[in-house]
């Protein structure tokens, strides 16, 4: 599948998701190129139907800027009790709807918005589907103070760490001033075991294993069908 085809599929999944957002609800909006299509589609609903939301929270400045450009007011997660629905992209989605996220480096805010959401929908093109989690570097956000120790530990554990780099070849710095180490665990041997290990590693801020969180995935297939896969 070339990029043009893939973008078309992303747009189809995103448009479908935008149709099911309820007016007056509290919406969480994720990050990435698929979500950018979702935001565009929300903007179209706003223009055509005068569609409004009670609150919107986002998982990145990129999404926030795009939403504000379309006239939506964006709130801080800290000011919201609970999000009704979060729509986000994903880097890989397994058969059981567990996922790898964070390809765009927004994993920490993405997970914080996700766990404060009543419902989570991911929007993907079919290339993101895998039977078992893997096929994509697993991002781990680490604090600069102990990142070298974390990196060496991951090497010793056989997790094949790589520093995420920015376009200038420097270490990628997250929204929160941290670094990202991408692990090459493919397939992820025991997702819950690895998540538990990372959750208990001092210096790890967050990781891209999103397990038991997603309720529904809207998948655009290259045969033109849109699949709505639920837990
Ligand atoms: C950002 C993410 C994105 O949702 C993920 O990378 C998918 O991006 P795209 O829609 O551009 O393929 O997790 O941190």
PDB file of C-alpha atoms and ligand atoms in Angstrom:
ATOM      1  CA  UNK A   1       0.000   0.000   0.000  1.00  0.00           C
ATOM      2  CA  UNK A   2       1.481   3.396  -0.930  1.00  0.00           C
ATOM      3  CA  UNK A   3       1.167   6.493   1.249  1.00  0.00           C
ATOM      4  CA  UNK A   4      -1.650   7.971  -0.829  1.00  0.00           C
ATOM      5  CA  UNK A   5      -3.745   4.817  -0.448  1.00  0.00           C
ATOM      6  CA  UNK A   6      -2.922   4.594   3.236  1.00  0.00           C
ATOM      7  CA  UNK A   7      -3.930   8.243   3.789  1.00  0.00           C
ATOM      8  CA  UNK A   8      -7.219   7.569   2.008  1.00  0.00           C
ATOM      9  CA  UNK A   9      -7.915   4.670   4.383  1.00  0.00           C
ATOM     10  CA  UNK A  10      -6.930   6.740   7.401  1.00  0.00           C
ATOM     11  CA  UNK A  11      -9.347   9.414   6.247  1.00  0.00           C
ATOM     12  CA  UNK A  12     -12.195   6.902   5.843  1.00  0.00           C
ATOM     13  CA  UNK A  13     -11.730   5.476   9.348  1.00  0.00           C
ATOM     14  CA  UNK A  14     -11.432   9.006  10.773  1.00  0.00           C
ATOM     15  CA  UNK A  15     -14.572  10.253   9.008  1.00  0.00           C
ATOM     16  CA  UNK A  16     -16.569   7.279  10.303  1.00  0.00           C
ATOM     17  CA  UNK A  17     -15.447   8.016  13.873  1.00  0.00           C
ATOM     18  CA  UNK A  18     -16.328  11.706  13.571  1.00  0.00           C
ATOM     19  CA  UNK A  19     -19.898  10.712  12.622  1.00  0.00           C
ATOM     20  CA  UNK A  20     -20.459   8.911  15.921  1.00  0.00           C
ATOM     21  CA  UNK A  21     -19.256  11.622  18.292  1.00  0.00           C
ATOM     22  CA  UNK A  22     -22.240  12.832  20.309  1.00  0.00           C
ATOM     23  CA  UNK A  23     -22.904  16.590  20.414  1.00  0.00           C
ATOM     24  CA  UNK A  24     -22.510  18.036  23.892  1.00  0.00           C
ATOM     25  CA  UNK A  25     -20.140  15.289  25.047  1.00  0.00           C
ATOM     26  CA  UNK A  26     -16.635  15.510  26.518  1.00  0.00           C
ATOM     27  CA  UNK A  27     -14.226  14.379  23.817  1.00  0.00           C
ATOM     28  CA  UNK A  28     -10.592  13.291  24.027  1.00  0.00           C
ATOM     29  CA  UNK A  29      -8.681  13.789  20.798  1.00  0.00           C
ATOM     30  CA  UNK A  30      -5.469  11.871  20.152  1.00  0.00           C
ATOM     31  CA  UNK A  31      -2.459  12.557  17.984  1.00  0.00           C
ATOM     32  CA  UNK A  32      -1.154  11.588  14.571  1.00  0.00           C
ATOM     33  CA  UNK A  33      -1.984  11.741  10.889  1.00  0.00           C
ATOM     34  CA  UNK A  34      -5.195   9.660  11.227  1.00  0.00           C
ATOM     35  CA  UNK A  35      -6.396  11.899  14.042  1.00  0.00           C
ATOM     36  CA  UNK A  36      -5.620  14.952  11.885  1.00  0.00           C
ATOM     37  CA  UNK A  37      -8.243  13.627   9.418  1.00  0.00           C
ATOM     38  CA  UNK A  38     -10.631  13.079  12.342  1.00  0.00           C
ATOM     39  CA  UNK A  39     -10.205  16.696  13.456  1.00  0.00           C
ATOM     40  CA  UNK A  40     -10.889  17.886   9.901  1.00  0.00           C
ATOM     41  CA  UNK A  41     -14.087  15.823   9.857  1.00  0.00           C
ATOM     42  CA  UNK A  42     -15.152  17.298  13.219  1.00  0.00           C
ATOM     43  CA  UNK A  43     -14.588  20.741  11.758  1.00  0.00           C
ATOM     44  CA  UNK A  44     -16.864  19.861   8.839  1.00  0.00           C
ATOM     45  CA  UNK A  45     -19.602  18.726  11.229  1.00  0.00           C
ATOM     46  CA  UNK A  46     -19.212  21.993  13.124  1.00  0.00           C
ATOM     47  CA  UNK A  47     -19.638  23.968   9.936  1.00  0.00           C
ATOM     48  CA  UNK A  48     -22.547  21.945   8.526  1.00  0.00           C
ATOM     49  CA  UNK A  49     -24.511  21.115  11.686  1.00  0.00           C
ATOM     50  CA  UNK A  50     -23.313  23.724  14.173  1.00  0.00           C
ATOM     51  CA  UNK A  51     -22.044  20.714  16.142  1.00  0.00           C
ATOM     52  CA  UNK A  52     -20.626  21.628  19.576  1.00  0.00           C
ATOM     53  CA  UNK A  53     -18.967  19.699  22.396  1.00  0.00           C
ATOM     54  CA  UNK A  54     -19.069  20.291  26.144  1.00  0.00           C
ATOM     55  CA  UNK A  55     -15.301  20.001  26.489  1.00  0.00           C
ATOM     56  CA  UNK A  56     -12.389  18.829  24.365  1.00  0.00           C
ATOM     57  CA  UNK A  57      -9.020  17.664  25.649  1.00  0.00           C
ATOM     58  CA  UNK A  58      -6.135  16.685  23.398  1.00  0.00           C
ATOM     59  CA  UNK A  59      -2.991  14.611  23.677  1.00  0.00           C
ATOM     60  CA  UNK A  60      -0.627  16.999  21.894  1.00  0.00           C
ATOM     61  CA  UNK A  61      -0.040  20.617  20.941  1.00  0.00           C
ATOM     62  CA  UNK A  62      -0.349  19.580  17.277  1.00  0.00           C
ATOM     63  CA  UNK A  63      -3.943  18.411  17.744  1.00  0.00           C
ATOM     64  CA  UNK A  64      -4.723  21.365  20.007  1.00  0.00           C
ATOM     65  CA  UNK A  65      -3.538  23.838  17.384  1.00  0.00           C
ATOM     66  CA  UNK A  66      -5.539  22.141  14.647  1.00  0.00           C
ATOM     67  CA  UNK A  67      -8.712  22.103  16.760  1.00  0.00           C
ATOM     68  CA  UNK A  68      -8.310  25.740  17.770  1.00  0.00           C
ATOM     69  CA  UNK A  69      -7.758  26.657  14.128  1.00  0.00           C
ATOM     70  CA  UNK A  70     -11.223  25.215  13.434  1.00  0.00           C
ATOM     71  CA  UNK A  71     -12.765  27.273  16.230  1.00  0.00           C
ATOM     72  CA  UNK A  72     -12.955  24.587  18.945  1.00  0.00           C
ATOM     73  CA  UNK A  73     -12.032  25.539  22.505  1.00  0.00           C
ATOM     74  CA  UNK A  74      -9.569  23.073  24.041  1.00  0.00           C
ATOM     75  CA  UNK A  75      -9.402  22.404  27.789  1.00  0.00           C
ATOM     76  CA  UNK A  76      -6.680  20.952  29.991  1.00  0.00           C
ATOM     77  CA  UNK A  77      -7.089  17.350  31.150  1.00  0.00           C
ATOM     78  CA  UNK A  78      -6.555  18.529  34.750  1.00  0.00           C
ATOM     79  CA  UNK A  79      -9.756  20.615  34.536  1.00  0.00           C
ATOM     80  CA  UNK A  80     -11.964  17.729  33.372  1.00  0.00           C
ATOM     81  CA  UNK A  81     -13.508  15.074  35.640  1.00  0.00           C
ATOM     82  CA  UNK A  82     -14.000  12.446  32.987  1.00  0.00           C
ATOM     83  CA  UNK A  83     -13.829  12.169  29.232  1.00  0.00           C
ATOM     84  CA  UNK A  84     -16.847  10.479  27.599  1.00  0.00           C
ATOM     85  CA  UNK A  85     -15.027   9.253  24.510  1.00  0.00           C
ATOM     86  CA  UNK A  86     -11.453   9.409  23.275  1.00  0.00           C
ATOM     87  CA  UNK A  87     -10.657   8.892  19.618  1.00  0.00           C
ATOM     88  CA  UNK A  88      -7.011   8.188  18.853  1.00  0.00           C
ATOM     89  CA  UNK A  89      -4.796   6.469  16.307  1.00  0.00           C
ATOM     90  CA  UNK A  90      -2.525   3.502  16.998  1.00  0.00           C
ATOM     91  CA  UNK A  91       0.716   2.119  15.638  1.00  0.00           C
ATOM     92  CA  UNK A  92      -0.250  -1.537  15.961  1.00  0.00           C
ATOM     93  CA  UNK A  93      -3.464  -3.250  17.071  1.00  0.00           C
ATOM     94  CA  UNK A  94      -3.527  -6.926  18.033  1.00  0.00           C
ATOM     95  CA  UNK A  95      -6.476  -9.306  17.635  1.00  0.00           C
ATOM     96  CA  UNK A  96      -7.492  -8.704  21.269  1.00  0.00           C
ATOM     97  CA  UNK A  97      -7.442  -4.898  20.753  1.00  0.00           C
ATOM     98  CA  UNK A  98      -4.263  -4.362  22.755  1.00  0.00           C
ATOM     99  CA  UNK A  99      -2.067  -1.822  21.052  1.00  0.00           C
ATOM    100  CA  UNK A 100       1.292  -0.130  20.664  1.00  0.00           C
ATOM    101  CA  UNK A 101       1.107   3.637  20.626  1.00  0.00           C
ATOM    102  CA  UNK A 102       3.536   6.531  20.823  1.00  0.00           C
ATOM    103  CA  UNK A 103       4.981   6.547  17.330  1.00  0.00           C
ATOM    104  CA  UNK A 104       4.386  10.288  17.387  1.00  0.00           C
ATOM    105  CA  UNK A 105       5.989  10.661  20.818  1.00  0.00           C
ATOM    106  CA  UNK A 106       2.763  11.652  22.633  1.00  0.00           C
ATOM    107  CA  UNK A 107       2.354   8.415  24.603  1.00  0.00           C
ATOM    108  CA  UNK A 108       2.354   9.908  28.114  1.00  0.00           C
ATOM    109  CA  UNK A 109      -0.497  12.322  27.567  1.00  0.00           C
ATOM    110  CA  UNK A 110      -2.241   9.745  25.343  1.00  0.00           C
ATOM    111  CA  UNK A 111      -2.259   7.208  28.158  1.00  0.00           C
ATOM    112  CA  UNK A 112      -3.376   9.775  30.723  1.00  0.00           C
ATOM    113  CA  UNK A 113      -6.290  10.862  28.563  1.00  0.00           C
ATOM    114  CA  UNK A 114      -7.081   7.205  27.786  1.00  0.00           C
ATOM    115  CA  UNK A 115      -7.304   6.055  31.392  1.00  0.00           C
ATOM    116  CA  UNK A 116      -9.616   8.953  32.196  1.00  0.00           C
ATOM    117  CA  UNK A 117     -12.007   8.075  29.360  1.00  0.00           C
ATOM    118  CA  UNK A 118     -15.222   6.076  29.631  1.00  0.00           C
ATOM    119  CA  UNK A 119     -14.750   4.790  26.105  1.00  0.00           C
ATOM    120  CA  UNK A 120     -11.797   4.562  23.731  1.00  0.00           C
ATOM    121  CA  UNK A 121     -12.014   4.198  19.971  1.00  0.00           C
ATOM    122  CA  UNK A 122      -8.915   3.770  17.805  1.00  0.00           C
ATOM    123  CA  UNK A 123      -8.992   4.645  14.131  1.00  0.00           C
ATOM    124  CA  UNK A 124      -6.593   2.779  11.854  1.00  0.00           C
ATOM    125  CA  UNK A 125      -5.970   1.588   8.338  1.00  0.00           C
ATOM    126  CA  UNK A 126      -5.573  -2.155   7.905  1.00  0.00           C
ATOM    127  CA  UNK A 127      -1.744  -1.993   7.816  1.00  0.00           C
ATOM    128  CA  UNK A 128      -1.784  -1.458  11.603  1.00  0.00           C
ATOM    129  CA  UNK A 129      -3.329  -4.860  12.332  1.00  0.00           C
ATOM    130  CA  UNK A 130      -1.255  -7.694  13.792  1.00  0.00           C
ATOM    131  CA  UNK A 131      -2.258 -10.980  15.389  1.00  0.00           C
ATOM    132  CA  UNK A 132       0.197 -10.561  18.273  1.00  0.00           C
ATOM    133  CA  UNK A 133       1.594  -7.250  19.454  1.00  0.00           C
ATOM    134  CA  UNK A 134       4.820  -6.343  17.696  1.00  0.00           C
ATOM    135  CA  UNK A 135       5.994  -5.133  14.319  1.00  0.00           C
ATOM    136  CA  UNK A 136       6.640  -1.646  15.620  1.00  0.00           C
ATOM    137  CA  UNK A 137       9.257  -0.194  18.010  1.00  0.00           C
ATOM    138  CA  UNK A 138       7.854   0.059  21.514  1.00  0.00           C
ATOM    139  CA  UNK A 139       8.351   3.610  22.851  1.00  0.00           C
ATOM    140  CA  UNK A 140       9.428   4.158  26.439  1.00  0.00           C
ATOM    141  CA  UNK A 141       9.564   7.720  27.770  1.00  0.00           C
ATOM    142  CA  UNK A 142      12.394   8.132  30.275  1.00  0.00           C
ATOM    143  CA  UNK A 143      13.577  10.894  32.596  1.00  0.00           C
ATOM    144  CA  UNK A 144      16.887  12.462  31.515  1.00  0.00           C
ATOM    145  CA  UNK A 145      18.411  12.002  35.019  1.00  0.00           C
ATOM    146  CA  UNK A 146      18.569   8.212  34.801  1.00  0.00           C
ATOM    147  CA  UNK A 147      18.094   7.565  31.103  1.00  0.00           C
ATOM    148  CA  UNK A 148      21.599   6.148  30.544  1.00  0.00           C
ATOM    149  CA  UNK A 149      21.039   3.575  33.306  1.00  0.00           C
ATOM    150  CA  UNK A 150      17.623   2.713  31.819  1.00  0.00           C
ATOM    151  CA  UNK A 151      19.181   2.278  28.374  1.00  0.00           C
ATOM    152  CA  UNK A 152      21.922  -0.055  29.660  1.00  0.00           C
ATOM    153  CA  UNK A 153      19.413  -2.076  31.663  1.00  0.00           C
ATOM    154  CA  UNK A 154      17.218  -2.520  28.589  1.00  0.00           C
ATOM    155  CA  UNK A 155      20.292  -3.683  26.643  1.00  0.00           C
ATOM    156  CA  UNK A 156      21.073  -6.255  29.350  1.00  0.00           C
ATOM    157  CA  UNK A 157      17.461  -7.454  29.226  1.00  0.00           C
ATOM    158  CA  UNK A 158      17.794  -8.070  25.474  1.00  0.00           C
ATOM    159  CA  UNK A 159      15.211  -5.414  24.600  1.00  0.00           C
ATOM    160  CA  UNK A 160      17.453  -3.876  21.893  1.00  0.00           C
ATOM    161  CA  UNK A 161      16.984  -0.214  22.857  1.00  0.00           C
ATOM    162  CA  UNK A 162      17.465   2.672  20.432  1.00  0.00           C
ATOM    163  CA  UNK A 163      17.345   6.374  21.234  1.00  0.00           C
ATOM    164  CA  UNK A 164      14.585   8.112  19.340  1.00  0.00           C
ATOM    165  CA  UNK A 165      16.152  10.949  17.327  1.00  0.00           C
ATOM    166  CA  UNK A 166      14.688  14.181  15.959  1.00  0.00           C
ATOM    167  CA  UNK A 167      15.125  15.504  12.408  1.00  0.00           C
ATOM    168  CA  UNK A 168      18.523  16.995  13.405  1.00  0.00           C
ATOM    169  CA  UNK A 169      19.838  13.681  14.689  1.00  0.00           C
ATOM    170  CA  UNK A 170      19.596  14.829  18.314  1.00  0.00           C
ATOM    171  CA  UNK A 171      17.736  12.911  20.982  1.00  0.00           C
ATOM    172  CA  UNK A 172      14.000  13.488  20.584  1.00  0.00           C
ATOM    173  CA  UNK A 173      12.637  15.530  23.488  1.00  0.00           C
ATOM    174  CA  UNK A 174       9.025  14.934  24.532  1.00  0.00           C
ATOM    175  CA  UNK A 175       6.418  17.507  25.556  1.00  0.00           C
ATOM    176  CA  UNK A 176       7.551  16.928  29.149  1.00  0.00           C
ATOM    177  CA  UNK A 177      11.292  17.348  28.469  1.00  0.00           C
ATOM    178  CA  UNK A 178      12.067  13.628  28.569  1.00  0.00           C
ATOM    179  CA  UNK A 179      13.663  11.233  26.065  1.00  0.00           C
ATOM    180  CA  UNK A 180      12.212   8.252  24.246  1.00  0.00           C
ATOM    181  CA  UNK A 181      13.919   4.876  24.044  1.00  0.00           C
ATOM    182  CA  UNK A 182      12.391   2.594  21.405  1.00  0.00           C
ATOM    183  CA  UNK A 183      12.555  -1.105  22.231  1.00  0.00           C
ATOM    184  CA  UNK A 184      12.697  -3.750  19.513  1.00  0.00           C
ATOM    185  CA  UNK A 185      10.604  -6.395  21.232  1.00  0.00           C
ATOM    186  CA  UNK A 186       9.047  -8.094  18.219  1.00  0.00           C
ATOM    187  CA  UNK A 187       6.747  -9.791  18.836  1.00  0.00           C
ATOM    188  CA  UNK A 188       6.293  -8.533  22.392  1.00  0.00           C
ATOM    189  CA  UNK A 189       6.735 -11.885  24.197  1.00  0.00           C
ATOM    190  CA  UNK A 190       4.467 -11.266  27.184  1.00  0.00           C
ATOM    191  CA  UNK A 191       2.813  -7.839  26.908  1.00  0.00           C
ATOM    192  CA  UNK A 192       1.491  -7.749  30.494  1.00  0.00           C
ATOM    193  CA  UNK A 193       4.817  -8.951  31.869  1.00  0.00           C
ATOM    194  CA  UNK A 194       6.746  -6.325  29.934  1.00  0.00           C
ATOM    195  CA  UNK A 195       4.232  -3.607  30.880  1.00  0.00           C
ATOM    196  CA  UNK A 196       4.584  -4.595  34.525  1.00  0.00           C
ATOM    197  CA  UNK A 197       8.395  -4.510  34.298  1.00  0.00           C
ATOM    198  CA  UNK A 198       8.334  -1.055  32.662  1.00  0.00           C
ATOM    199  CA  UNK A 199       5.711   0.240  35.123  1.00  0.00           C
ATOM    200  CA  UNK A 200       8.093  -0.692  37.945  1.00  0.00           C
ATOM    201  CA  UNK A 201      11.302   0.632  36.403  1.00  0.00           C
ATOM    202  CA  UNK A 202      12.410   3.829  38.119  1.00  0.00           C
ATOM    203  CA  UNK A 203      13.013   6.579  35.554  1.00  0.00           C
ATOM    204  CA  UNK A 204      10.397   5.261  33.139  1.00  0.00           C
ATOM    205  CA  UNK A 205       7.672   7.872  32.838  1.00  0.00           C
ATOM    206  CA  UNK A 206       5.389   5.909  30.513  1.00  0.00           C
ATOM    207  CA  UNK A 207       5.467   3.270  27.801  1.00  0.00           C
ATOM    208  CA  UNK A 208       3.543   2.593  24.636  1.00  0.00           C
ATOM    209  CA  UNK A 209       1.866  -0.671  25.629  1.00  0.00           C
ATOM    210  CA  UNK A 210      -1.848   0.139  25.796  1.00  0.00           C
ATOM    211  CA  UNK A 211      -3.339  -3.061  27.190  1.00  0.00           C
ATOM    212  CA  UNK A 212      -6.997  -3.747  28.096  1.00  0.00           C
ATOM    213  CA  UNK A 213      -7.891  -0.148  27.301  1.00  0.00           C
ATOM    214  CA  UNK A 214      -9.385   0.073  23.849  1.00  0.00           C
ATOM    215  CA  UNK A 215     -13.132  -0.638  23.462  1.00  0.00           C
ATOM    216  CA  UNK A 216     -13.526  -0.366  19.729  1.00  0.00           C
ATOM    217  CA  UNK A 217     -11.358  -0.102  16.634  1.00  0.00           C
ATOM    218  CA  UNK A 218     -12.576   1.386  13.364  1.00  0.00           C
ATOM    219  CA  UNK A 219     -10.527  -0.206  10.600  1.00  0.00           C
ATOM    220  CA  UNK A 220     -10.502   0.964   6.993  1.00  0.00           C
ATOM    221  CA  UNK A 221      -9.664  -1.927   4.657  1.00  0.00           C
ATOM    222  CA  UNK A 222      -8.195  -1.663   1.171  1.00  0.00           C
ATOM    223  CA  UNK A 223     -11.242  -3.492  -0.283  1.00  0.00           C
ATOM    224  CA  UNK A 224     -13.296  -0.419   0.647  1.00  0.00           C
ATOM    225  CA  UNK A 225     -14.981  -1.898   3.715  1.00  0.00           C
ATOM    226  CA  UNK A 226     -14.983  -0.293   7.151  1.00  0.00           C
ATOM    227  CA  UNK A 227     -14.834  -2.733  10.028  1.00  0.00           C
ATOM    228  CA  UNK A 228     -16.031  -1.834  13.491  1.00  0.00           C
ATOM    229  CA  UNK A 229     -14.294  -4.239  15.849  1.00  0.00           C
ATOM    230  CA  UNK A 230     -15.392  -4.276  19.465  1.00  0.00           C
ATOM    231  CA  UNK A 231     -14.210  -5.992  22.630  1.00  0.00           C
TER     232      UNK A 231
HETATM  233  C1  LIG B   1       1.186   9.184  18.538  1.00  0.00           C
HETATM  234  C2  LIG B   1       0.406   7.923  18.327  1.00  0.00           C
HETATM  235  C3  LIG B   1      -0.380   7.837  17.082  1.00  0.00           C
HETATM  236  O1  LIG B   1      -1.708   7.603  17.388  1.00  0.00           O
HETATM  237  C4  LIG B   1       0.173   6.726  16.252  1.00  0.00           C
HETATM  238  O2  LIG B   1       1.555   6.947  16.038  1.00  0.00           O
HETATM  239  C5  LIG B   1      -0.552   6.608  14.900  1.00  0.00           C
HETATM  240  O3  LIG B   1      -0.180   7.666  14.079  1.00  0.00           O
HETATM  241  P1  LIG B   1      -0.697   7.807  12.608  1.00  0.00           P
HETATM  242  O4  LIG B   1      -2.167   8.015  12.667  1.00  0.00           O
HETATM  243  O5  LIG B   1       0.037   9.019  12.078  1.00  0.00           O
HETATM  244  O6  LIG B   1      -0.338   6.567  11.831  1.00  0.00           O
HETATM  245  O7  LIG B   1       0.378   6.998  19.121  1.00  0.00           O
HETATM  246  O8  LIG B   1       1.979   9.110  19.677  1.00  0.00           O
END
